[in-house]
């Protein structure tokens, strides 16, 4: 699973940081989180590919959604046929439909807009789900947690052979969780040869928000928490007033949640050239905090390697 930071800037883009967007690639599937203006060019620059299946919007401020009409048009020029699903906070469906249809052109592929429920599941797939959680901004907003299912425990091949199970289909049967009967009538149970289920990975993206308990809960043990950090600590009052967080607040939350890594994004344009300050403030409380640049991508390994 790979996360690409397409836009790490705040409400106003700078030459170095575009407005918000994040791509997650998992087993060939592409999920886009937020879509600030110019996101499609960032996707080209950083080679993420365009075959996205789902877009998840955190809220409807321009720096998170204005890239949608252009992206949808380009997908149409690319002769896309598959449906595109757009997930958006409660009460914003018709605004998103209007935004996407603003030019009056109808794309040749279906666009389906779904309102998500905080605390609910926005998308359920075979091996993972994307959950929405409540955030606290100046408008209706949500964050998203991509949570993989537990994986099967490790299969102990040696132990299975010791028990007399012949290599082959019976191995898979046991690994799938079914008991098998051997030729001599002995029954081998899966628990004898399969270890404990292994946890999957968890990535959490907040969008714009003040620090919240719901975020800490969603980010509990997360492999990667991507938290907005609009401001440095000297502007904490302003952060609170405008529905944002400071880098240190994000780091406090990552500590509370016991997240493994913290990526700070949505950096205000006022910190152009001195954004290292934000990372330094965060690292005073949380070691594994970093401030990605546009185009950085990181691989998320399984917790047990
Ligand atoms: Zn924003
Ligand atoms: Zn906002």
mmCIF file of N, CA and C and ligand atoms in Angstrom, residues 9-11 20 59 61 63-64 137-138 207-208 228 230 244 266, ligand 1:
data_model
loop_
_atom_site.group_PDB
_atom_site.id
_atom_site.type_symbol
_atom_site.label_atom_id
_atom_site.label_comp_id
_atom_site.label_asym_id
_atom_site.label_seq_id
_atom_site.Cartn_x
_atom_site.Cartn_y
_atom_site.Cartn_z
ATOM 1 N N UNK A 9 -0.400 21.693 0.749
ATOM 2 C CA UNK A 9 -0.564 23.079 1.167
ATOM 3 C C UNK A 9 -1.910 23.334 1.829
ATOM 4 N N UNK A 10 -2.062 24.551 2.366
ATOM 5 C CA UNK A 10 -3.310 24.940 3.012
ATOM 6 C C UNK A 10 -4.291 25.538 2.018
ATOM 7 N N UNK A 11 -5.078 26.495 2.504
ATOM 8 C CA UNK A 11 -6.163 27.042 1.688
ATOM 9 C C UNK A 11 -5.665 27.722 0.417
ATOM 10 N N UNK A 20 -5.080 20.597 -1.189
ATOM 11 C CA UNK A 20 -5.162 19.230 -0.666
ATOM 12 C C UNK A 20 -5.563 18.132 -1.655
ATOM 13 N N UNK A 59 -14.555 17.755 3.107
ATOM 14 C CA UNK A 59 -15.525 18.843 3.245
ATOM 15 C C UNK A 59 -15.485 19.670 1.971
ATOM 16 N N UNK A 61 -14.819 22.920 1.259
ATOM 17 C CA UNK A 61 -14.064 24.142 1.013
ATOM 18 C C UNK A 61 -13.295 23.988 -0.299
ATOM 19 N N UNK A 63 -10.383 24.575 -1.448
ATOM 20 C CA UNK A 63 -9.041 23.982 -1.549
ATOM 21 C C UNK A 63 -9.064 22.452 -1.442
ATOM 22 N N UNK A 64 -10.263 21.872 -1.260
ATOM 23 C CA UNK A 64 -10.372 20.408 -1.185
ATOM 24 C C UNK A 64 -11.180 19.813 -2.334
ATOM 25 N N UNK A 137 -14.663 21.263 12.062
ATOM 26 C CA UNK A 137 -14.155 22.349 11.223
ATOM 27 C C UNK A 137 -15.231 23.439 11.175
ATOM 28 N N UNK A 138 -15.185 24.335 10.194
ATOM 29 C CA UNK A 138 -16.181 25.400 10.163
ATOM 30 C C UNK A 138 -17.400 25.043 9.321
ATOM 31 N N UNK A 207 -8.411 15.532 6.900
ATOM 32 C CA UNK A 207 -8.947 16.749 6.296
ATOM 33 C C UNK A 207 -8.752 17.892 7.285
ATOM 34 N N UNK A 208 -9.501 18.979 7.146
ATOM 35 C CA UNK A 208 -9.333 20.140 8.030
ATOM 36 C C UNK A 208 -10.101 19.928 9.332
ATOM 37 N N UNK A 228 -3.939 17.296 9.546
ATOM 38 C CA UNK A 228 -3.662 18.658 9.120
ATOM 39 C C UNK A 228 -2.872 19.388 10.208
ATOM 40 N N UNK A 230 -2.101 23.195 10.049
ATOM 41 C CA UNK A 230 -2.099 24.460 9.316
ATOM 42 C C UNK A 230 -1.113 25.465 9.898
ATOM 43 N N UNK A 244 -8.849 24.744 12.723
ATOM 44 C CA UNK A 244 -7.654 24.021 12.270
ATOM 45 C C UNK A 244 -6.840 23.536 13.470
ATOM 46 N N UNK A 266 -1.502 20.253 4.914
ATOM 47 C CA UNK A 266 -2.333 21.449 4.949
ATOM 48 C C UNK A 266 -1.580 22.601 5.622
HETATM 49 ZN ZN1 LIG B 1 -8.435 23.365 3.646
#
